[in-house]
Tab-separated table of C-alpha atoms in Angstrom:
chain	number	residue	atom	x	y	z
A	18	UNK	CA	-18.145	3.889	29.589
A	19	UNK	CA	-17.830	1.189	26.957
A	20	UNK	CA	-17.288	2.947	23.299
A	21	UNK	CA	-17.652	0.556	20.209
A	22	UNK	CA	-15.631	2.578	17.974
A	23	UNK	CA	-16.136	2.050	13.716
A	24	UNK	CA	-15.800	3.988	10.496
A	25	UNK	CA	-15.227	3.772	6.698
A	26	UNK	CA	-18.869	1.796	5.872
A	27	UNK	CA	-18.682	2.818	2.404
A	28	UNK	CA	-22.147	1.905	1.906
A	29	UNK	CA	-22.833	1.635	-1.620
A	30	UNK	CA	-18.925	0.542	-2.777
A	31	UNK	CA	-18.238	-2.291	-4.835
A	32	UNK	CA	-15.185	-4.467	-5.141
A	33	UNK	CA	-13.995	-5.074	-8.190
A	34	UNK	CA	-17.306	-4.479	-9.547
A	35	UNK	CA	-18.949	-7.044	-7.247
A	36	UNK	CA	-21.719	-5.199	-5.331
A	37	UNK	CA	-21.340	-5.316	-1.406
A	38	UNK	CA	-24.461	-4.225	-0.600
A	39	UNK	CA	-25.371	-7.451	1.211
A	40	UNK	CA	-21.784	-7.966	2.884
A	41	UNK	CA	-22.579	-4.781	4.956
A	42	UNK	CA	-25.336	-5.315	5.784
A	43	UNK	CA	-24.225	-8.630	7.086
A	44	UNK	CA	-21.674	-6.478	8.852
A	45	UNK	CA	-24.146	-3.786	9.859
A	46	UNK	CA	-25.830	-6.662	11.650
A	47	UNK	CA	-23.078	-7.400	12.999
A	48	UNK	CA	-22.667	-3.886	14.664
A	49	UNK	CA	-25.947	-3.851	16.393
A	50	UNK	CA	-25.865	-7.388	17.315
A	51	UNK	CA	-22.590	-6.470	18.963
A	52	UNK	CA	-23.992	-3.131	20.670
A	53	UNK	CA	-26.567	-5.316	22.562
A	54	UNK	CA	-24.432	-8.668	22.954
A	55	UNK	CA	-21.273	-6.502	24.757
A	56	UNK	CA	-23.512	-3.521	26.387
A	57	UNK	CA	-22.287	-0.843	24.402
A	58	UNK	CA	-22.909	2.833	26.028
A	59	UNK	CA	-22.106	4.592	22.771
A	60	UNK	CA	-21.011	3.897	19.121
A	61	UNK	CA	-19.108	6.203	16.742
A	62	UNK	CA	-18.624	6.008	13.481
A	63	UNK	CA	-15.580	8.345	11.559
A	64	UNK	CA	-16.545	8.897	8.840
A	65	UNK	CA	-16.682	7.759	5.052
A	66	UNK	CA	-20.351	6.432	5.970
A	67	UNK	CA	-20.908	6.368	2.084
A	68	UNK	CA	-18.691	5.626	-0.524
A	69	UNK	CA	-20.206	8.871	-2.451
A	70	UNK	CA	-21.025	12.209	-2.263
A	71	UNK	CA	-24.184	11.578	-3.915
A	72	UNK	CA	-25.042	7.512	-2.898
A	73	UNK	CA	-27.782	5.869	-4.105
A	74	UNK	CA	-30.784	5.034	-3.151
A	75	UNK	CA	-30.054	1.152	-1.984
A	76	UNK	CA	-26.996	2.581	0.429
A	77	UNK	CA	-29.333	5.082	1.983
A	78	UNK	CA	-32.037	2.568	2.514
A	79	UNK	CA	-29.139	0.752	4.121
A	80	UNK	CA	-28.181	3.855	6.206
A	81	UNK	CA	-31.509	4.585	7.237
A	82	UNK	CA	-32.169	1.014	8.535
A	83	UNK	CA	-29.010	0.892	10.642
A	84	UNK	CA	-29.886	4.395	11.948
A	85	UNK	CA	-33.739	2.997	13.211
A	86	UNK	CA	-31.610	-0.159	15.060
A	87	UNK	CA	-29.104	1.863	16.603
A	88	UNK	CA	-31.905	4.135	18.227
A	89	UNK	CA	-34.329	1.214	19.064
A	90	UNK	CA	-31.766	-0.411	21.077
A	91	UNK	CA	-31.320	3.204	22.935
A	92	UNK	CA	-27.309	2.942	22.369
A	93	UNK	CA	-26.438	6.745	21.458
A	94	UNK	CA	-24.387	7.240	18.583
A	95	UNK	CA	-21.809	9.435	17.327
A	96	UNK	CA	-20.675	9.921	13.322
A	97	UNK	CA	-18.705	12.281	11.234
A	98	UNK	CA	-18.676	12.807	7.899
A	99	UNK	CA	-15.485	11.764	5.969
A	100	UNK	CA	-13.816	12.933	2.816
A	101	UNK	CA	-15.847	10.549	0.648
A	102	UNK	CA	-19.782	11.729	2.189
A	103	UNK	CA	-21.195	14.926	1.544
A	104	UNK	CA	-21.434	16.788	4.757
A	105	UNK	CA	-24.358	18.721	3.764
A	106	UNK	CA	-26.709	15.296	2.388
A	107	UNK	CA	-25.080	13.533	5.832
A	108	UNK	CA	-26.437	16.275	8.038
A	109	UNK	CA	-29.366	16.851	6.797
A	110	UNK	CA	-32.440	16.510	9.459
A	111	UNK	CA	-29.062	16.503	11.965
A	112	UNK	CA	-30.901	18.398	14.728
A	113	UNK	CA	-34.323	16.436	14.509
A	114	UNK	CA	-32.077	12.958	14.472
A	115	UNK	CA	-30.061	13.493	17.679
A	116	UNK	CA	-33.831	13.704	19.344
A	117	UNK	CA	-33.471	9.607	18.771
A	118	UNK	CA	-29.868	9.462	20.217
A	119	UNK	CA	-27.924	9.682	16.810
A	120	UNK	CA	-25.884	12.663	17.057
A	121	UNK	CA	-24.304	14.075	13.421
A	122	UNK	CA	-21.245	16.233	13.252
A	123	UNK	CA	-20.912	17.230	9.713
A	124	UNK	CA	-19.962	20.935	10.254
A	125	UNK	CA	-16.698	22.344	10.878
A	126	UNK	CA	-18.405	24.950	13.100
A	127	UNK	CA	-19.494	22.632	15.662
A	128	UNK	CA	-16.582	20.969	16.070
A	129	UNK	CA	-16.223	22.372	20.190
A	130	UNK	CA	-19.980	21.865	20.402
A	131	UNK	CA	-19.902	18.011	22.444
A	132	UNK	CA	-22.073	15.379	22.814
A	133	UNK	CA	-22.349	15.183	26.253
A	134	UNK	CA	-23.148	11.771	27.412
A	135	UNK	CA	-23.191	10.460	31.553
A	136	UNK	CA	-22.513	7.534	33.115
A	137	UNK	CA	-22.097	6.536	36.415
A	138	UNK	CA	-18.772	8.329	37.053
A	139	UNK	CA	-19.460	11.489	35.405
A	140	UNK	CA	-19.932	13.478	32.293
A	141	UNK	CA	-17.958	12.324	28.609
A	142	UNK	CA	-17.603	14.884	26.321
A	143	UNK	CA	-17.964	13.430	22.535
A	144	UNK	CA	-16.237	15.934	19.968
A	145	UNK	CA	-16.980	15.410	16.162
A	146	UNK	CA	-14.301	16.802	13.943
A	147	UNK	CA	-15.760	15.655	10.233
A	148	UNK	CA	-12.978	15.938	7.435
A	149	UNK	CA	-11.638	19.341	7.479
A	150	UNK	CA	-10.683	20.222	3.877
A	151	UNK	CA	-8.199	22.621	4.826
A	152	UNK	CA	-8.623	25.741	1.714
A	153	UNK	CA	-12.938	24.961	2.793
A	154	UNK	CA	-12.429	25.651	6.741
A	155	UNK	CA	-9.196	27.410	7.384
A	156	UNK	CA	-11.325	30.846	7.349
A	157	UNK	CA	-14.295	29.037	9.532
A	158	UNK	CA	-11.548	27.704	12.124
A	159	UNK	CA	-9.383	30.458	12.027
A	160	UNK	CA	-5.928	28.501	10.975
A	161	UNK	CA	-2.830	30.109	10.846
A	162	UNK	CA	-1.359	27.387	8.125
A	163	UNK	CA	-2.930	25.890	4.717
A	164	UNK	CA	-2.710	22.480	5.691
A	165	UNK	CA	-4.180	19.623	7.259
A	166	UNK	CA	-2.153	19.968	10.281
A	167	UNK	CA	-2.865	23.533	10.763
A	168	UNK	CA	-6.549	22.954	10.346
A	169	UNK	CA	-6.619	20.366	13.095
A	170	UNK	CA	-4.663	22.027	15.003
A	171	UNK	CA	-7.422	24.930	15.172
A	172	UNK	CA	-10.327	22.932	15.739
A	173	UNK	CA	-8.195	21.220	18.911
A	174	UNK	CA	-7.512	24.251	19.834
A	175	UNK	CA	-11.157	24.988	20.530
A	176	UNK	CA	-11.900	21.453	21.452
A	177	UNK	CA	-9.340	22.009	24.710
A	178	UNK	CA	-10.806	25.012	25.486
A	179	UNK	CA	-14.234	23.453	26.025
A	180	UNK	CA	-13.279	20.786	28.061
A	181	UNK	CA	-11.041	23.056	30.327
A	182	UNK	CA	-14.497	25.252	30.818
A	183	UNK	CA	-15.829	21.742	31.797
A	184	UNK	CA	-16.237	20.266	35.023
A	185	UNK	CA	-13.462	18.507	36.361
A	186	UNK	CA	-12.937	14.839	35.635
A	187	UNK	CA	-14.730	15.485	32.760
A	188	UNK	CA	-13.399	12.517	30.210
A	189	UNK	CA	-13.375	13.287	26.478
A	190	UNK	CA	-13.325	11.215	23.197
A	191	UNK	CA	-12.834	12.971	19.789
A	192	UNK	CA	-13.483	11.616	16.705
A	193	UNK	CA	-11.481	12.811	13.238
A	194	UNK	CA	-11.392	12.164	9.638
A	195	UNK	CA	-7.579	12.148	8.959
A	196	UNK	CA	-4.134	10.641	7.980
A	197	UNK	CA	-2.291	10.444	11.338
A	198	UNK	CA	1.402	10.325	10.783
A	199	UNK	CA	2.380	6.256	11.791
A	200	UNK	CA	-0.738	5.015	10.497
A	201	UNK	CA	-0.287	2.463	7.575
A	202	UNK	CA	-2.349	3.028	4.041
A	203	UNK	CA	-3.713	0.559	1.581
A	204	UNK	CA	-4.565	1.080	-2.173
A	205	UNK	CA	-8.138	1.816	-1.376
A	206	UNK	CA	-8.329	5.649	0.385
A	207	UNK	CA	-8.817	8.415	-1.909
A	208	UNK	CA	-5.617	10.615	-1.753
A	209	UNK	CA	-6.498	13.928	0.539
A	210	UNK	CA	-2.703	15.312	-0.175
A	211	UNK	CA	-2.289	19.026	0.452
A	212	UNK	CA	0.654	21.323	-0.681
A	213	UNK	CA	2.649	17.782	-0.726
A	214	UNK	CA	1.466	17.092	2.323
A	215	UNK	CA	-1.010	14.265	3.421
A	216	UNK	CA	0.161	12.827	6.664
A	217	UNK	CA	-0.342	14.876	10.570
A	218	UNK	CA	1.220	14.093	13.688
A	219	UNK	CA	-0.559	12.319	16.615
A	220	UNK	CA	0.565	15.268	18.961
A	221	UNK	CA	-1.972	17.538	17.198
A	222	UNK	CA	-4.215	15.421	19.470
A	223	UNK	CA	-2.808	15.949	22.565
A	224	UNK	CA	-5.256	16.497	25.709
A	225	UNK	CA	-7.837	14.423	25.593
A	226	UNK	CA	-8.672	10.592	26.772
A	227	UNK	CA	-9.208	8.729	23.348
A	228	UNK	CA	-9.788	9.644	19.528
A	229	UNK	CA	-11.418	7.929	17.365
A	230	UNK	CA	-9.951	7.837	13.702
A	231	UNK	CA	-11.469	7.150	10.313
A	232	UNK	CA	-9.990	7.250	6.872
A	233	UNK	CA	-7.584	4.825	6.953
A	234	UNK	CA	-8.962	1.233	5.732
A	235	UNK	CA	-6.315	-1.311	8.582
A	236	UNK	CA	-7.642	-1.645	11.683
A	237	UNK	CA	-4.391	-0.122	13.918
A	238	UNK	CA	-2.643	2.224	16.762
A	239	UNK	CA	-1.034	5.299	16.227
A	240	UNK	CA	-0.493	5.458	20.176
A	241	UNK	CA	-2.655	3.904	22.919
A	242	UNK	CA	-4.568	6.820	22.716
A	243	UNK	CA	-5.437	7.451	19.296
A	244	UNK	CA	-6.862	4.372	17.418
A	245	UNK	CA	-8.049	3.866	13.797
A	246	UNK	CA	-11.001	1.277	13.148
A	247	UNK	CA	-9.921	0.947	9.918
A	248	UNK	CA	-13.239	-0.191	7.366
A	249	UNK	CA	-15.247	-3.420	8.204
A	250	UNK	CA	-14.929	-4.850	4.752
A	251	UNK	CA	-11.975	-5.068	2.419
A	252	UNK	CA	-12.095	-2.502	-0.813
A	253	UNK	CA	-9.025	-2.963	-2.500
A	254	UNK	CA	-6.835	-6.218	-2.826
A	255	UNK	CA	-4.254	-4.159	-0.883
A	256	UNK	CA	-6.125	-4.918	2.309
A	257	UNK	CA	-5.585	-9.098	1.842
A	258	UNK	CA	-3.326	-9.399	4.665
A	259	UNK	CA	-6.079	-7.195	6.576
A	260	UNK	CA	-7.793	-8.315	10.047
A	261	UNK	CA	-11.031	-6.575	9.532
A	262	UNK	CA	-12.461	-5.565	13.320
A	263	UNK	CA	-14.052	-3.176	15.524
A	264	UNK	CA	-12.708	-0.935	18.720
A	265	UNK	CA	-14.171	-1.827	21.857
A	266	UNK	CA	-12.695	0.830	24.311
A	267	UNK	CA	-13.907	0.815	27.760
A	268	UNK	CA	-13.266	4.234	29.317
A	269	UNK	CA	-12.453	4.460	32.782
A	270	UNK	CA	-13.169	7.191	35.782
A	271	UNK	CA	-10.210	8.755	35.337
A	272	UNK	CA	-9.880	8.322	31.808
A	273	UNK	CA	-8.164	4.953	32.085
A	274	UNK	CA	-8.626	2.765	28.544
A	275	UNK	CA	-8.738	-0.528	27.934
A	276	UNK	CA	-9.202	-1.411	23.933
A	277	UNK	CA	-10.485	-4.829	22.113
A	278	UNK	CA	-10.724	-5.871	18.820
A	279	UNK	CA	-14.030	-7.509	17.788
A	280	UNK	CA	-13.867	-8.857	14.776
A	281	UNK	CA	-16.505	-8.302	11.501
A	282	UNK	CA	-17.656	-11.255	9.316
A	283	UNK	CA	-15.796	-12.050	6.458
A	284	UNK	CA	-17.557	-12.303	3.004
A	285	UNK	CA	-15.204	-13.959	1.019
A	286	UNK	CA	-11.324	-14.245	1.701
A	287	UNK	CA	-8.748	-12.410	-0.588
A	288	UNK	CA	-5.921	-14.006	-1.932
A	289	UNK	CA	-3.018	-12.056	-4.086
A	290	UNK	CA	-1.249	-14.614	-6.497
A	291	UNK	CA	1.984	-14.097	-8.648
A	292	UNK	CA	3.665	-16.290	-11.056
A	293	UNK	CA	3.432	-17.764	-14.446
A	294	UNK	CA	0.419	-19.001	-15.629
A	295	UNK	CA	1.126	-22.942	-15.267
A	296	UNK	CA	2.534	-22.672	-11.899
A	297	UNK	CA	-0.976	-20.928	-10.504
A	298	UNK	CA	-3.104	-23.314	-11.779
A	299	UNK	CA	-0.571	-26.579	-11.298
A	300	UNK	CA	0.402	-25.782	-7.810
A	301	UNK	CA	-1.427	-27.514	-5.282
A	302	UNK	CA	-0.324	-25.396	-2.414
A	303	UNK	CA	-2.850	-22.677	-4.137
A	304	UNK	CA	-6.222	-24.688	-3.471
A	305	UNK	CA	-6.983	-23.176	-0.573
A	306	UNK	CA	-7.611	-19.986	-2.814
A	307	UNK	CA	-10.514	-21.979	-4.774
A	308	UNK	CA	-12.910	-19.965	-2.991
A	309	UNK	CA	-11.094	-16.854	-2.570
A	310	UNK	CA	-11.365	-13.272	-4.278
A	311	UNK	CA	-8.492	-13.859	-6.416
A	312	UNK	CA	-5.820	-11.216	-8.105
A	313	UNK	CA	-3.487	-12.682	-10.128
A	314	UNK	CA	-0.327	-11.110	-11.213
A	315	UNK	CA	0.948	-13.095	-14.355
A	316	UNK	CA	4.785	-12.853	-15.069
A	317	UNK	CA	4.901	-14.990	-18.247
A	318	UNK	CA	7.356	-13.520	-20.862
A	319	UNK	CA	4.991	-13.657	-23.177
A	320	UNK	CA	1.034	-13.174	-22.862
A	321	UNK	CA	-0.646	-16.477	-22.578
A	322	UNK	CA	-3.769	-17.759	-24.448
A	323	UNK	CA	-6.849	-16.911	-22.682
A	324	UNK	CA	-5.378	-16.360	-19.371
A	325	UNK	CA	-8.659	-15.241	-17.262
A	326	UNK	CA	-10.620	-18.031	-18.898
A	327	UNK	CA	-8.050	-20.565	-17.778
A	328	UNK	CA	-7.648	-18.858	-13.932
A	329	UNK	CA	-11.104	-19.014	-13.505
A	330	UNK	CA	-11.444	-22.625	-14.116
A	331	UNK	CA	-9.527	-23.142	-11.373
A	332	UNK	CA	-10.206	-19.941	-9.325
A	333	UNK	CA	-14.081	-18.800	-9.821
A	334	UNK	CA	-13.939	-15.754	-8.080
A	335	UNK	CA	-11.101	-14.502	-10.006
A	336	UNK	CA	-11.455	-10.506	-10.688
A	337	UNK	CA	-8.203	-8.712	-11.315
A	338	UNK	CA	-5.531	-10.076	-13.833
A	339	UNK	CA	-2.422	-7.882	-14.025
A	340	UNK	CA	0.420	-8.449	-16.747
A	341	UNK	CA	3.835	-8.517	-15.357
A	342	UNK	CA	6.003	-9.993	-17.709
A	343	UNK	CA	9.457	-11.037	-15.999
A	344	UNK	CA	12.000	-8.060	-17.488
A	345	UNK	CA	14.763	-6.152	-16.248
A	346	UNK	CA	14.567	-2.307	-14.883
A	347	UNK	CA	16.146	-1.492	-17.820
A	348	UNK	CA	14.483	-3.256	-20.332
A	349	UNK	CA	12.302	-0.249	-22.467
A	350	UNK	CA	9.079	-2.682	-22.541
A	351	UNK	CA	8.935	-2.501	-18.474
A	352	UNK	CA	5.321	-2.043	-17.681
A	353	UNK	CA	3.984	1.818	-17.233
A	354	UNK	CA	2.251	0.839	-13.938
A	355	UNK	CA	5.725	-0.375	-12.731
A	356	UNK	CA	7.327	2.943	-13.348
A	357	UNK	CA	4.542	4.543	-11.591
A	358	UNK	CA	4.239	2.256	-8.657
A	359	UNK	CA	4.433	4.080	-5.225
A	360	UNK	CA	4.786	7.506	-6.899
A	361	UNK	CA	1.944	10.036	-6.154
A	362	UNK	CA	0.349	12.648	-8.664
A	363	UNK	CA	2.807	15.404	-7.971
A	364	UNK	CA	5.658	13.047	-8.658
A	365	UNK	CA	3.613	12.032	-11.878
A	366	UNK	CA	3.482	15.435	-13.322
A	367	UNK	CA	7.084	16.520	-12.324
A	368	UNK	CA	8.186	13.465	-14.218
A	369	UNK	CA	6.086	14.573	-17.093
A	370	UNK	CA	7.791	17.684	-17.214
A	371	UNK	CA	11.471	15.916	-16.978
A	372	UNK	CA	10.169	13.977	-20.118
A	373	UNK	CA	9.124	16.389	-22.423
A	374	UNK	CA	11.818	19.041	-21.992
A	375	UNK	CA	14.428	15.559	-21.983
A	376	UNK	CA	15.703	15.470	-18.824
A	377	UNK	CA	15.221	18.577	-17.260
A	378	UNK	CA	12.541	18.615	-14.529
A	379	UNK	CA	10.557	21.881	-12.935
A	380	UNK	CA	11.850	24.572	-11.316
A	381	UNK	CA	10.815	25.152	-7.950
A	382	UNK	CA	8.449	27.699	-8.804
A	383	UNK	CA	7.020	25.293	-11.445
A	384	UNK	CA	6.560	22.965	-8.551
A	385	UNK	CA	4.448	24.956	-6.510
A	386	UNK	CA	2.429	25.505	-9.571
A	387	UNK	CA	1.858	22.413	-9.972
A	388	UNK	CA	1.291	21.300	-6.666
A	389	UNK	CA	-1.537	24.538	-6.616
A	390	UNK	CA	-3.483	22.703	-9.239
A	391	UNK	CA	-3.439	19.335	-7.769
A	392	UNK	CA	-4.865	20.948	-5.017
A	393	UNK	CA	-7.472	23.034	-6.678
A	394	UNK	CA	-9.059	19.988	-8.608
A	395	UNK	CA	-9.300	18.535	-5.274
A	396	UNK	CA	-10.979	21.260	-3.627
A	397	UNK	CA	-13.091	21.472	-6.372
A	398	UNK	CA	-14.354	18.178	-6.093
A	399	UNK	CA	-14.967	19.117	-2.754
A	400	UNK	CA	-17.018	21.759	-3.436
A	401	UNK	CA	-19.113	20.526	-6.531
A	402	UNK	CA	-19.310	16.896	-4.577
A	403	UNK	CA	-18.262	15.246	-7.277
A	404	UNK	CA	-19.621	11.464	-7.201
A	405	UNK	CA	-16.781	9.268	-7.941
């Protein structure tokens, strides 16, 4: 069975405040175009369809076309939700939809329920596992931990007793919304950090043929076995050295697996460029970046006159300036977002704490107080699907 395997669409995200709405569905396009010009058998998509719980009308429009090609051209298709969709708006009409071959998974619950799909050597078993907020479904799954890995762990748990009550040589493919420990981030993923913990290993996957991963943004594999997509478009300038692609995983009779890379069409490149102000627009080396999304990271001592005006003479698609001025560690004026750099919100606040009280950081009780409310606004936002 050939499996064209995608996620993180964000329909409805911009970049930088330039709307994207036509780059996917260039890239949407793309997908079906590549369905009918390889002879797909199935496509999944997991999760992070839309950038928002609550997207608007143009990115469902969007949705709703791609959902009318994918059934026209009779490919069936498999999606999740992710941490960014609402599970409820994404299944909605869930049971009359997979009457046209597009199957959604958006509830915990259903996670051992497969789609069941044939070809000619047999049965494949397609298990949806949409984000699992762990505080939302530990109860539902029946976890014996708090966190993400204890979470997963349940619903595989149930997913491997299916298939064993399955006939044999019955091949399986799950799909999952999750940070898989050896996968690489970018700036662009919204934090899904519990108790400290973010990250789960590949093992908890153990048992079945391929899986299908969504929430990170780089295209890349874990093992041979467990695969992320990574998005079709860039969303942060994080992602510059990013080859943007799709999964195509042929599935063998015995669960052998072969995997390409198909790559998505590229709007506009993005180019990251440091240095002082007269060296980025004198250098010649940098013309290639003319046409580029452009984020420039000035390290003049001192401000310059009218920087953005004068980058975007020479770069016209300039959209991020950042102000790095060239200082030591230890020099008081260093930048705030350079102390903060590669420090998440629990480090934040602990450091808050050491500030205030001059020196002296939390206890470890304080910690886990801390840490509890991190998690609670989360969980919250969860709950109330708070657009972002």
């Amino acid at each position: 069975m050939r499996i064209l395997h995608t996620s993180d669409w964000h329909l409805g995200r911009s970049f930088h405040r330039v709307p994207l709405l036509d780059a996917q569905a260039a890239y949407l396009d793309h997908l079906v175009e590549t369905v009918a010009r390889r002879e797909a058998d199935a496509v999944v998509v997991a999760g992070d369809v839309y950038d928002r719980a609550v997207p608007s009308l143009a990115a469902v429009r969007l949705f709703d076309d791609a959902l009318h090609r994918l059934a026209a051209a009779g490919v069936p298709t498999v999606m999740i939700s992710g941490n960014h969709d609402s599970a409820r708006r994404l299944g909605v009409g869930a049971g009359l939809i997979a009457r046209a071959g597009i199957h959604l998974r958006t509830d915990p619950a259903d996670c051992a329920t497969p789609v069941v799909l044939p070809d000619a050597h047999g049965d494949v078993a397609f298990y949806g596992l949409p984000y699992l907020e762990p505080a939302l479904v530990r109860d539902t799954l029946g976890a014996t931990g708090t966190g993400h890995e204890a979470v997963l762990t349940a619903a595989m748990d149930r997913v491997r007793a299916d298939l064993a009550g399955r006939p044999a040589g019955t091949r399986s493919v799950v799909l999952a919304h999750a940070f898989v420990a050896g996968g690489e981030p970018s700036d662009s993923e919204r934090d899904i950090t519990v108790g400290g913990v973010a990250a789960v290993p590949a093992g908890v996957f153990d048992g079945v043929d391929y899986v299908a991963l969504g929430h990170l943004h780089g295209c890349q594999t874990v093992t041979d076995r467990v695969r992320y997509s990574g998005s079709p478009l860039a969303y942060s300038f994080s992602e510059h050295v990013h080859r943007k692609s799709m999964w195509l995983v042929d599935l063998g009779p015995a669960g052998e697996l072969a995997a390409e890379r198909v790559d998505c069409p590229v709007p506009r490149p993005l180019a990251r460029l440091r240095g002082r102000l007269g060296t980025l627009l004198e250098d010649p080396a940098l013309e290639k970046h003319r046409e580029a999304w452009v984020e420039a990271t000035l390290t003049d001592p001192v401000r310059p006159e009218e920087p953005m005006a004068r980058l975007t003479a020479r770069f016209p698609h300039t959209l991020a300036l950042v102000l790095e001025p060239e200082r030591s560690p230890e020099d008081p004026l260093a930048s705030y977002a350079q102390r903060l750099g590669g420090r998440d919100d629990q480090q934040i606040a602990e450091d808050f704490v050491a500030h205030v009280r001059g020196g002296s950081g939390p206890s470890e009780q304080e910690r886990t107080v801390l840490r509890s409310a991190l998690d609670d606004v989360r969980v919250n936002d969860s709950v109330n699907e708070v657009p972002r």
